[in-house]
mmCIF file of C-alpha atoms and ligand atoms in Angstrom:
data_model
loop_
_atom_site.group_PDB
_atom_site.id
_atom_site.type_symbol
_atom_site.label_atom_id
_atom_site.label_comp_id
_atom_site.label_asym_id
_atom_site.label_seq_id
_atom_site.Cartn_x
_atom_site.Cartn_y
_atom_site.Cartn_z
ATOM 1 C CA UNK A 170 15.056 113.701 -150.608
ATOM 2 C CA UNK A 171 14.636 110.217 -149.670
ATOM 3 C CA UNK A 172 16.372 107.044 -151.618
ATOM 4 C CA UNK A 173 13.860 104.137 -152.130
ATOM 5 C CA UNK A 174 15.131 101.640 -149.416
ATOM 6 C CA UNK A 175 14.723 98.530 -151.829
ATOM 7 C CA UNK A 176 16.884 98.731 -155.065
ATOM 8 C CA UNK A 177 13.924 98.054 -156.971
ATOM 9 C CA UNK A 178 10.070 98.371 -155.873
ATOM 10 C CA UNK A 179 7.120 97.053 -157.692
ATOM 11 C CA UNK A 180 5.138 100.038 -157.440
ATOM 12 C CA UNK A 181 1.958 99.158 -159.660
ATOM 13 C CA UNK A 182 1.698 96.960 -162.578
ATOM 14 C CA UNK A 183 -2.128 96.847 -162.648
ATOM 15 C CA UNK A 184 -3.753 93.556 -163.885
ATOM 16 C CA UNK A 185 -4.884 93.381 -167.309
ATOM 17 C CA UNK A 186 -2.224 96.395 -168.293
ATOM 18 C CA UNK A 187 -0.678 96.241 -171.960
ATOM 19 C CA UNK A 188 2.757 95.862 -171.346
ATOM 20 C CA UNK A 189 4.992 95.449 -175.486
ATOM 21 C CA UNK A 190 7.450 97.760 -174.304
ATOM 22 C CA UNK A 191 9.487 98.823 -171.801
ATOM 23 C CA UNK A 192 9.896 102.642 -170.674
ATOM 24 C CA UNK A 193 12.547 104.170 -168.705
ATOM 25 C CA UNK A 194 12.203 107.610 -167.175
ATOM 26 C CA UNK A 195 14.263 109.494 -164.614
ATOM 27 C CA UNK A 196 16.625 111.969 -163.873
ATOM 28 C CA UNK A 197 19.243 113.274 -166.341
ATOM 29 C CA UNK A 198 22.585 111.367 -165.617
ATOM 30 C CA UNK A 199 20.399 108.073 -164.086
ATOM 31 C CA UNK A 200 21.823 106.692 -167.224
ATOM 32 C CA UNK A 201 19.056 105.446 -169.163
ATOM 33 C CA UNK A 202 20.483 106.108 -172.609
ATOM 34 C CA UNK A 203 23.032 103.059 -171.356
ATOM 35 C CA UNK A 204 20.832 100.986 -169.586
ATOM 36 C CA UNK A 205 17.913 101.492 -172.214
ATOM 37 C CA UNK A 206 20.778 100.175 -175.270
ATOM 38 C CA UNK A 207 21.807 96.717 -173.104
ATOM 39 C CA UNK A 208 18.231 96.465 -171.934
ATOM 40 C CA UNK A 209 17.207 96.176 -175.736
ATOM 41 C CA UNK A 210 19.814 93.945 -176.679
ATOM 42 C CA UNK A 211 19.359 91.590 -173.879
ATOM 43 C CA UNK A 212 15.790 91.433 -174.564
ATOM 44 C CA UNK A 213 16.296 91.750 -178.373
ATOM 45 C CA UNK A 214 13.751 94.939 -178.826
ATOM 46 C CA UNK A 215 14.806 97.778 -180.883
ATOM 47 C CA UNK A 216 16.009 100.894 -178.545
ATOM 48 C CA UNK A 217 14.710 104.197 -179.300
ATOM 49 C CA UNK A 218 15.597 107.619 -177.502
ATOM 50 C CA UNK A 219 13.150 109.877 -177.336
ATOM 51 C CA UNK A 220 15.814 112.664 -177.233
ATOM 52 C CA UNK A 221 17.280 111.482 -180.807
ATOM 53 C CA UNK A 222 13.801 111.329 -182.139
ATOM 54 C CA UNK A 223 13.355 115.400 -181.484
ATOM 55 C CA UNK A 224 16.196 115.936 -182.885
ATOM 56 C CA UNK A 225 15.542 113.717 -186.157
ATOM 57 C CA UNK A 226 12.371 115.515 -186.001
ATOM 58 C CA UNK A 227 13.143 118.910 -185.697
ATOM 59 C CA UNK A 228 16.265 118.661 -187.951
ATOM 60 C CA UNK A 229 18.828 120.151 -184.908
ATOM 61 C CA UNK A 230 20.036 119.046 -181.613
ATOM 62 C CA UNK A 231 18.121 119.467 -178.409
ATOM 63 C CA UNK A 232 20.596 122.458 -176.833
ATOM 64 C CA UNK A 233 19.779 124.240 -180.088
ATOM 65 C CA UNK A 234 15.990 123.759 -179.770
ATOM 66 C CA UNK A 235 16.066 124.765 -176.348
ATOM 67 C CA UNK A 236 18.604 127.908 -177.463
ATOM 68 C CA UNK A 237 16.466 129.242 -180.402
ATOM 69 C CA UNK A 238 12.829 127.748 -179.747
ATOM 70 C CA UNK A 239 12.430 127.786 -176.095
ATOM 71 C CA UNK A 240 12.039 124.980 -173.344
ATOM 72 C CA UNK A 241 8.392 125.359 -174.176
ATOM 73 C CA UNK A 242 8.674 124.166 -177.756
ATOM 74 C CA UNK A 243 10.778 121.251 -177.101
ATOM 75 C CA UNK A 244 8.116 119.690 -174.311
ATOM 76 C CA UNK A 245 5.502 119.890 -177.344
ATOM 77 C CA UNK A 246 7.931 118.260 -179.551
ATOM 78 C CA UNK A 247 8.196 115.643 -176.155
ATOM 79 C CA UNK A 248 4.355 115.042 -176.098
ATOM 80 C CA UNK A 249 3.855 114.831 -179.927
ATOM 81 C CA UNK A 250 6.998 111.676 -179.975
ATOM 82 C CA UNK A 251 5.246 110.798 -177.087
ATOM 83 C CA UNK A 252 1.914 109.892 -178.580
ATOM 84 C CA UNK A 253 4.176 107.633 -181.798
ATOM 85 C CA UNK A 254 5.309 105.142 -178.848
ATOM 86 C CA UNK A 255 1.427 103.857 -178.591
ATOM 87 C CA UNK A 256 2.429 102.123 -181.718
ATOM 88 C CA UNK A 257 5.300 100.491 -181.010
ATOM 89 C CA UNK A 258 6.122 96.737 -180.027
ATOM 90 C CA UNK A 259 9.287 95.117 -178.541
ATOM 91 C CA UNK A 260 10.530 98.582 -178.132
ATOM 92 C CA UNK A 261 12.844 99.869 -175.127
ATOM 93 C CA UNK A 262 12.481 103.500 -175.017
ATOM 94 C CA UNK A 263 14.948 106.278 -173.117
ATOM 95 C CA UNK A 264 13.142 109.360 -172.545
ATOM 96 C CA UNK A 265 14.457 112.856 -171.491
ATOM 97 C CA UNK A 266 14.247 113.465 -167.864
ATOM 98 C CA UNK A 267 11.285 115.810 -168.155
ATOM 99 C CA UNK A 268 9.138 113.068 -169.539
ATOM 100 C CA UNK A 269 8.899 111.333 -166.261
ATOM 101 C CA UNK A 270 8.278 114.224 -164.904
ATOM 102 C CA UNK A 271 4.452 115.066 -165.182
ATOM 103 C CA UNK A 272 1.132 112.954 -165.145
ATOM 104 C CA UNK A 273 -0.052 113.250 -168.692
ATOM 105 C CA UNK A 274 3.091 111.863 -170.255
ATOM 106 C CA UNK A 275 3.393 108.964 -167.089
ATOM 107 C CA UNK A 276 -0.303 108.020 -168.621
ATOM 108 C CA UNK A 277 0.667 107.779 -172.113
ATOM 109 C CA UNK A 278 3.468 105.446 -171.295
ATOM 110 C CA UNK A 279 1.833 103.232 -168.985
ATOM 111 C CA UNK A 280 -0.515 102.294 -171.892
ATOM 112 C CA UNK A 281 2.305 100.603 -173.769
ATOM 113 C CA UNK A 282 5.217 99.807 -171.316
ATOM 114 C CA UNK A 283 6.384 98.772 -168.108
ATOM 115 C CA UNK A 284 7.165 101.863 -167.129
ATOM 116 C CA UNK A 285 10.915 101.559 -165.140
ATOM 117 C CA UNK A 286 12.225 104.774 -163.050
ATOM 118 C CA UNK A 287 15.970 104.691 -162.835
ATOM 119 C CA UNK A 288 17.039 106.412 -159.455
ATOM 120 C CA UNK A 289 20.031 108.656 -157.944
ATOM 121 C CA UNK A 290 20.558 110.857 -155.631
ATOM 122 C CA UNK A 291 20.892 114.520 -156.131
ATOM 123 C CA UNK A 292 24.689 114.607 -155.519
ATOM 124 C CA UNK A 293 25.482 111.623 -157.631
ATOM 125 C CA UNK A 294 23.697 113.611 -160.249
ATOM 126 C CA UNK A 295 25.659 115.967 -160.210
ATOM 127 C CA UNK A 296 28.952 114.028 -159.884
ATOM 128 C CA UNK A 297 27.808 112.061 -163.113
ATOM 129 C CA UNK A 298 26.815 115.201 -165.513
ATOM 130 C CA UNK A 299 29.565 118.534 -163.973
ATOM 131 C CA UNK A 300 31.467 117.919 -166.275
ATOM 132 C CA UNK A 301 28.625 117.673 -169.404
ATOM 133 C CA UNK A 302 27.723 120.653 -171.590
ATOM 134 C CA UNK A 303 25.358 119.284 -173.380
ATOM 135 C CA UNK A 304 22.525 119.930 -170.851
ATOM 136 C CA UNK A 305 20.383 123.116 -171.493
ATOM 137 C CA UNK A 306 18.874 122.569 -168.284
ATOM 138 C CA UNK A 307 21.961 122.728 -166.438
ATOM 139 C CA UNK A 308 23.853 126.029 -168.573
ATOM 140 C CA UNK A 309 22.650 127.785 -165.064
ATOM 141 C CA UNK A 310 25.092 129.851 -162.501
ATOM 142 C CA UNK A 311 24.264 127.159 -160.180
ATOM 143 C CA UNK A 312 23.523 123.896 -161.770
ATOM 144 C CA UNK A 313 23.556 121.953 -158.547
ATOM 145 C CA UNK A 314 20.346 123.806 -157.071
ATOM 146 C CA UNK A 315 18.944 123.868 -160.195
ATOM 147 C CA UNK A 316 19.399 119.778 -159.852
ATOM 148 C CA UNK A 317 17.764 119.767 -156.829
ATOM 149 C CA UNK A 318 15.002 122.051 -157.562
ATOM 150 C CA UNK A 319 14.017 119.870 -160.391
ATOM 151 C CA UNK A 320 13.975 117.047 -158.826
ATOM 152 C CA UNK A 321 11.563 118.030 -156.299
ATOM 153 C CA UNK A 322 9.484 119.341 -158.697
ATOM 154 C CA UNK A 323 9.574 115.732 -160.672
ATOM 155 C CA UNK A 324 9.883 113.476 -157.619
ATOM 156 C CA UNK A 325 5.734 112.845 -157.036
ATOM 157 C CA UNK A 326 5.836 111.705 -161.028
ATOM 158 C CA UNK A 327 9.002 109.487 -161.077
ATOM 159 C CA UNK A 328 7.651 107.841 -158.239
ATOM 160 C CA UNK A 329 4.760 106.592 -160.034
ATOM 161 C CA UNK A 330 6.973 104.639 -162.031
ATOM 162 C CA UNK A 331 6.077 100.757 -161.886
ATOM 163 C CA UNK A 332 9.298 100.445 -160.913
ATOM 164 C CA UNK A 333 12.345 101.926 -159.141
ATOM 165 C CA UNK A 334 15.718 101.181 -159.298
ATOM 166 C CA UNK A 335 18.783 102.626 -157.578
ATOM 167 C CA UNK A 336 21.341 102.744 -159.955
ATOM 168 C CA UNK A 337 23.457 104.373 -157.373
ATOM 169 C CA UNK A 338 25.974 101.587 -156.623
ATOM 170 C CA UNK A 339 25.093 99.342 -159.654
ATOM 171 C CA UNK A 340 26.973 98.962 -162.869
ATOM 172 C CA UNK A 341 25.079 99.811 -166.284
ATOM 173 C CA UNK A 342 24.966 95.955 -166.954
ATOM 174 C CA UNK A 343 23.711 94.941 -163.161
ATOM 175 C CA UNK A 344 20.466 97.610 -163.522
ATOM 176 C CA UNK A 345 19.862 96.416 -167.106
ATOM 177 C CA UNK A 346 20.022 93.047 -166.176
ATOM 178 C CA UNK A 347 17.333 94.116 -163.173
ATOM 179 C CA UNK A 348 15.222 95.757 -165.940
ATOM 180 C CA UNK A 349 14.875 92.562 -167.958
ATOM 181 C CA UNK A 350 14.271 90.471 -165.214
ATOM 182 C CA UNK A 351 11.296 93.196 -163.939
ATOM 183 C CA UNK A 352 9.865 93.327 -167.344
ATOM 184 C CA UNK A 353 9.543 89.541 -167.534
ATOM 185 C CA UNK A 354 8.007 89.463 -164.132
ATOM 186 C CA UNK A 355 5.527 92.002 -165.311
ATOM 187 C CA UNK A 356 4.449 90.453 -168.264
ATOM 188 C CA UNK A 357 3.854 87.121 -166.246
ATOM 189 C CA UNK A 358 2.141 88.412 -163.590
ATOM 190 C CA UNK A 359 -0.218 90.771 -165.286
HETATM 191 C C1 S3P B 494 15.859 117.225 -169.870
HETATM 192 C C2 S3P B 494 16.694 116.116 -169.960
HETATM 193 C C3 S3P B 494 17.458 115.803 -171.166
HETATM 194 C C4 S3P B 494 16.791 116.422 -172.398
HETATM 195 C C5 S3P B 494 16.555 117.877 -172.193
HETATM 196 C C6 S3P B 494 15.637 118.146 -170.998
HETATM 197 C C7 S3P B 494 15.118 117.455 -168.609
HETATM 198 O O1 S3P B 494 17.561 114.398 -171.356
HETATM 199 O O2 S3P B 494 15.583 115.775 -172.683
HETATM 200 O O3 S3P B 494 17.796 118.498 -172.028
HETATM 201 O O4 S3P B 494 14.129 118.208 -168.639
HETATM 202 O O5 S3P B 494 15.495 116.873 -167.568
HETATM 203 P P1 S3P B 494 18.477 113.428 -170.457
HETATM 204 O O6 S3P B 494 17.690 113.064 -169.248
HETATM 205 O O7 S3P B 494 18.716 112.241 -171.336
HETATM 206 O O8 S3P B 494 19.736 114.182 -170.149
#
């Protein structure tokens, strides 16, 4: 899988697009819970996860829906939260990395946010979450080509992000910092 070879790439920010928010998608372990939390408070929006909202929602964590529902269950719960963003304002959002992952949901956010795809390679991936259990996904014999089989299923969808970043050999605070700086470009230049 190839690496963008810019750290960040204006990918399509469409003129005239409504832009309150800012979304990021991406792999699991991109860290966009982090990111998404210093990207708020720089830019004084309210963070929400979309993660935490499931689980608010359905009363129990996401390994437990995933355990006793089904994957299947927890991507409707996805594309119900999905459709509460439209409302929202001022808003950064973290989504799971299965969001990103598919056209429908890419649509839905690009009618309310700059829609910001935080990057890594496979094997930084998996440096970043081996030592996690909180990852359904992941609960696998072999995690690492589960990893990579995902994320050539997802690639075609991340990269229709607005924008990538490489947040491969940047600090939390350097790709958040990029973030605001891309969002205030995009609502500029729109
Ligand atoms: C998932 C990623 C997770 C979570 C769920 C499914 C995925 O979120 O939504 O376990 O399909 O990649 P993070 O990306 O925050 O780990």
């Amino acid at each position: 899988m190839r690496l963008p070879t810019r750290s960040a790439l204006i990918l399509s920010v469409s003129e005239c697009r409504k832009i309150e928010n800012v979304a990021l998608i991406g792999f699991m372990g991109t860290g966009k819970s982090s990111v998404g939390r210093l990207a708020a408070e720089l830019l004084q929006f309210t963070f929400v996860d979309t993660d935490e909202m499931i689980e608010t929602s359905a009363g129990k964590s996401v390994f437990k829906i995933f355990e006793e529902d089904g994957e299947s269950v927890f991507r409707k719960y996805e594309r119900r939260i999905l459709a509460d963003l439209q409302s929202l304002k001022r808003t950064v959002i973290s989504t799971g990395g299965g969001v990103g992952g598919n056209e429908a949901n890419l649509t839905s956010l690009k009618q309310h946010a700059l829609v910001v795809c935080l990057w890594a390679s496979p094997q930084i991936i998996w440096n970043r979450v081996r030592t996690q259990t909180h990852r359904p996904l992941l609960q696998t014999p072999d995690p690492k080509a589960k990893i990579h089989e995902l994320l050539v299923q997802r690639e075609p969808f991340y990269r229709q992000a607005d924008i990538l970043v490489n947040t491969e050999v940047r600090s939390v605070r350097e790709v958040a910092q990029h973030v605001v700086h891309e969002f205030h470009f995009a609502i500029q230049h729109r």
